[in-house]
């Protein structure tokens, strides 16, 4: 009868189908949400000065006043009067120096309203301000996840051209330019403490003036004040503290101007604005209005006050600040990059997308031979005709614009040839024709060059810096559709089986037939959907271009096919969807799940998720405790409550191990790594923000050094004891733990012990380094090879854990381990991924892994106890007590174990998934990129070699993978094979008396595995749905790149890991069922003939 177990069953089909729908949804959502850009490392360089202009200034002082909104320095944006509600004495007309000087020296002083690209966060703005590029979430580069700038920048150009740069202020700069500033002229201050309004500012003031007044002022000074920003965050702009802060800034700037030398350019700017509450990060008008003031003491920046009459108005755009009376000059913040570069005689950074500010290049191109004392070179204006002057000025601006446009064109060309070049496909033709339009005579060139640079900026913005809401919504719709149809299948199967449970042998037909019908619906849906999608993309091609920007026919098909399929599988309609809501009692049981799902809308809940899980996990056991309390026998009650206690103890012990996110300081103490290294990371907050503690400290605490090898030896003994309870420590189990699992775990622990010895510096590196590394590599390969390859093969051949004793002339068979005939082999199967993850996990994590295995085993006992309770209760209510009592004429095989209802409840699976997340956090991970343990990528080789370096993926996601694979155990634990003595039709014809009883393809096992899988799938999909929703709703939130987007990425990979784990569960359970059926059928045949 082994043919009755088909490998391609409707269950497998549904797992693959769900996987496909998930992939399609993730693909669509990701292409709409994840802003990526390839960071090119090219730099602009030329030996002959052809890529820049002669400098007008020898040095520059760039002072960043964090959150300096435009109206803080604007020349009276609001007329102060009683009926003007917008005017505020706290921040208007307080920092007046810029507007006073602009009034007095219109050729030397300029104020602009600048547009910083959102997200208006300091880190992203520093990147933009120095490279001229657009913000993206992932700058794909060589050091993924680090914040160091790898692209060409103005700071880099200063260094490359033999100049010196000094830095004082917000230490964020040290993250992005760790090595760019002069070692003796760098004074970073912690930016983390928003409560502290003055330390950073006082620090800047202390170090700035000695630099300015000393003989050798560096060529570039960056000063970054944080006070205005901190006042904003703390009390908002409508508070007297803001007034005094701005007065302090005014006084500081006045002193700077006084000590400014003639050849120094002063740039004062806000990296972004602030909203009415004083916060920033989003794309609101107030947040994206930052003030810029450019001042030159004696050299005029522009030699004509009436420039607006001379050049086309499109080059000089204006904008009106909200509720202001008149418009102001408006620039892009990144325009400062090419402008500053050319004014200082530096090449424009390679990836810049800004355009030079026209006013500052409107001057006669060739300084006369004998400059008069009036200014730097334009004394001879009166001698030449007006028209020639303007032509000369225009050609000077054209030269600047040409260099600018050429740099952008080179950048786009290079990007186009890179691996990500296809991103520019849509915009390429327009860009090229605009570029060709710049090769014209002077008059037209001015406009065309300007247009080209602006077209490049807007094209790149639409590719890199704009979310695609349509694709995001389509992704979210698919997530919801897959969730609803999965639930519909889950509840549908539950209904068919419970209504047909009585004739036990009939269930196979009923639920499989039902599922096969749904399978055909799914296939029809896929076919119909892809046709519809294809036709839609053809018919509405033109509409798609305008309405569905960035959407192609592949996207159409990838949406329609799974969507129609989901609708047909779930038979979804609005009334049905409302009807799908589970009853109230179930909602209470699923409360931990609901709380977990909605917590991602809050940033603080998201970054305290590790603690929240540690709380939700025990809470999810409350339904189990209630059932345990009403158990009919004291023994059963003790069993359920005792194991619940053990499980809670394991959870608590696991929770001892922590790593901290940056945001959790100072309320978090690292215990995953040794206290020595974590305290050194905390010693200065500066270090802890530069290098996250999880990455910097790397050695295990002392207790782990002893605990991990001990756990490696104890755990197999404990697992073996678990099997002994059901007498299934037979067969393969007799050798498995001693010869497969223990050696593998032990090798894995010794690997990390050696690593510990090396990093702790306990041995002489030069003498022992090579030997130790050789031993380590050997051990890790041995650990993985032994458990995965050898263990895998042995298990596949002989997975069973039973032994057969025959007596009395073969008339009575005693099978040891019968009751757990499925569970025991599956547990051995489960230890294979467990051992693999063990080898990649550091010492502290290994102890936690061991505890999680004990926790999972306790949970299996709880679940089995609960099923016993429910079964007895059901039997009492239906008066079918005989069902649960062993009937005399049966085989003496403990048939009582077999009558568990196959239905799996969602609340039974919730603790397992929470345990998976708990294990993820407790093995030294957080949902942040810096918490990845890169160390584990050197497990199998001493150098970074693909694909072996991928072991860090096992390290990161393995904990989740292991526990989710363990879900299969919940489905099969302590369920013996079922016997069917109903002869098959063929045999009836021959001789019904002689036909042996056969073991049916145990549909109950298959069914409960499928239901477990559907529960896991629903749980993980819900988490992905809520994390995606929060990331898309809060996509302009201050914390999106730090908190929501990383959590969304984790949600995405967890869904994929979940789908893979479920396929593994299927394969493992399939093999167990196949072998069990074959063995027992043969045995029964022998016994009865
Ligand atoms: Zn800022
Ligand atoms: Zn801020």
CSV table of N, CA, C and O and ligand atoms in Angstrom, one decimal, residues 66-67 120-123 125 170 224 226 229 271-272 280, ligand 1:
chain,number,residue,atom,x,y,z
A,66,UNK,N,21.9,72.5,13.4
A,66,UNK,CA,21.0,71.5,13.2
A,66,UNK,C,19.6,72.0,13.3
A,66,UNK,O,19.3,72.7,14.3
A,67,UNK,N,18.7,71.6,12.4
A,67,UNK,CA,17.3,72.0,12.4
A,67,UNK,C,17.0,73.5,12.2
A,67,UNK,O,16.0,74.0,12.6
A,120,UNK,N,14.2,63.7,6.5
A,120,UNK,CA,15.0,64.8,7.0
A,120,UNK,C,15.6,64.4,8.4
A,120,UNK,O,15.3,64.9,9.4
A,121,UNK,N,16.6,63.5,8.2
A,121,UNK,CA,17.3,63.0,9.4
A,121,UNK,C,18.8,63.4,9.2
A,121,UNK,O,19.3,63.4,8.1
A,122,UNK,N,19.4,63.8,10.3
A,122,UNK,CA,20.8,64.3,10.2
A,122,UNK,C,21.7,63.4,9.4
A,122,UNK,O,22.4,63.9,8.5
A,123,UNK,N,21.7,62.1,9.7
A,123,UNK,CA,22.7,61.2,9.0
A,123,UNK,C,22.5,61.3,7.5
A,123,UNK,O,23.4,61.5,6.8
A,125,UNK,N,21.1,63.6,5.8
A,125,UNK,CA,21.4,65.0,5.3
A,125,UNK,C,22.9,65.2,5.2
A,125,UNK,O,23.4,65.8,4.3
A,170,UNK,N,28.6,67.5,16.3
A,170,UNK,CA,27.8,66.3,16.3
A,170,UNK,C,28.6,65.0,15.8
A,170,UNK,O,29.1,65.0,14.6
A,224,UNK,N,29.3,71.6,13.7
A,224,UNK,CA,27.9,71.2,13.7
A,224,UNK,C,27.3,71.4,15.1
A,224,UNK,O,27.6,70.7,16.0
A,226,UNK,N,24.2,71.5,17.8
A,226,UNK,CA,23.0,70.7,18.0
A,226,UNK,C,21.9,71.4,18.9
A,226,UNK,O,20.8,70.9,19.0
A,229,UNK,N,18.4,72.1,17.5
A,229,UNK,CA,17.6,70.9,17.3
A,229,UNK,C,17.1,70.3,18.6
A,229,UNK,O,16.0,69.9,18.8
A,271,UNK,N,20.6,71.6,8.5
A,271,UNK,CA,20.6,70.3,7.7
A,271,UNK,C,19.2,70.0,7.3
A,271,UNK,O,18.9,69.2,6.4
A,272,UNK,N,18.2,70.5,8.0
A,272,UNK,CA,16.8,70.3,7.7
A,272,UNK,C,16.0,71.3,8.6
A,272,UNK,O,16.6,72.0,9.4
A,280,UNK,N,11.4,66.5,13.4
A,280,UNK,CA,11.7,66.5,12.0
A,280,UNK,C,11.9,65.0,11.6
A,280,UNK,O,12.0,64.1,12.5
B,1,LIG,ZN1,19.7,67.3,12.0
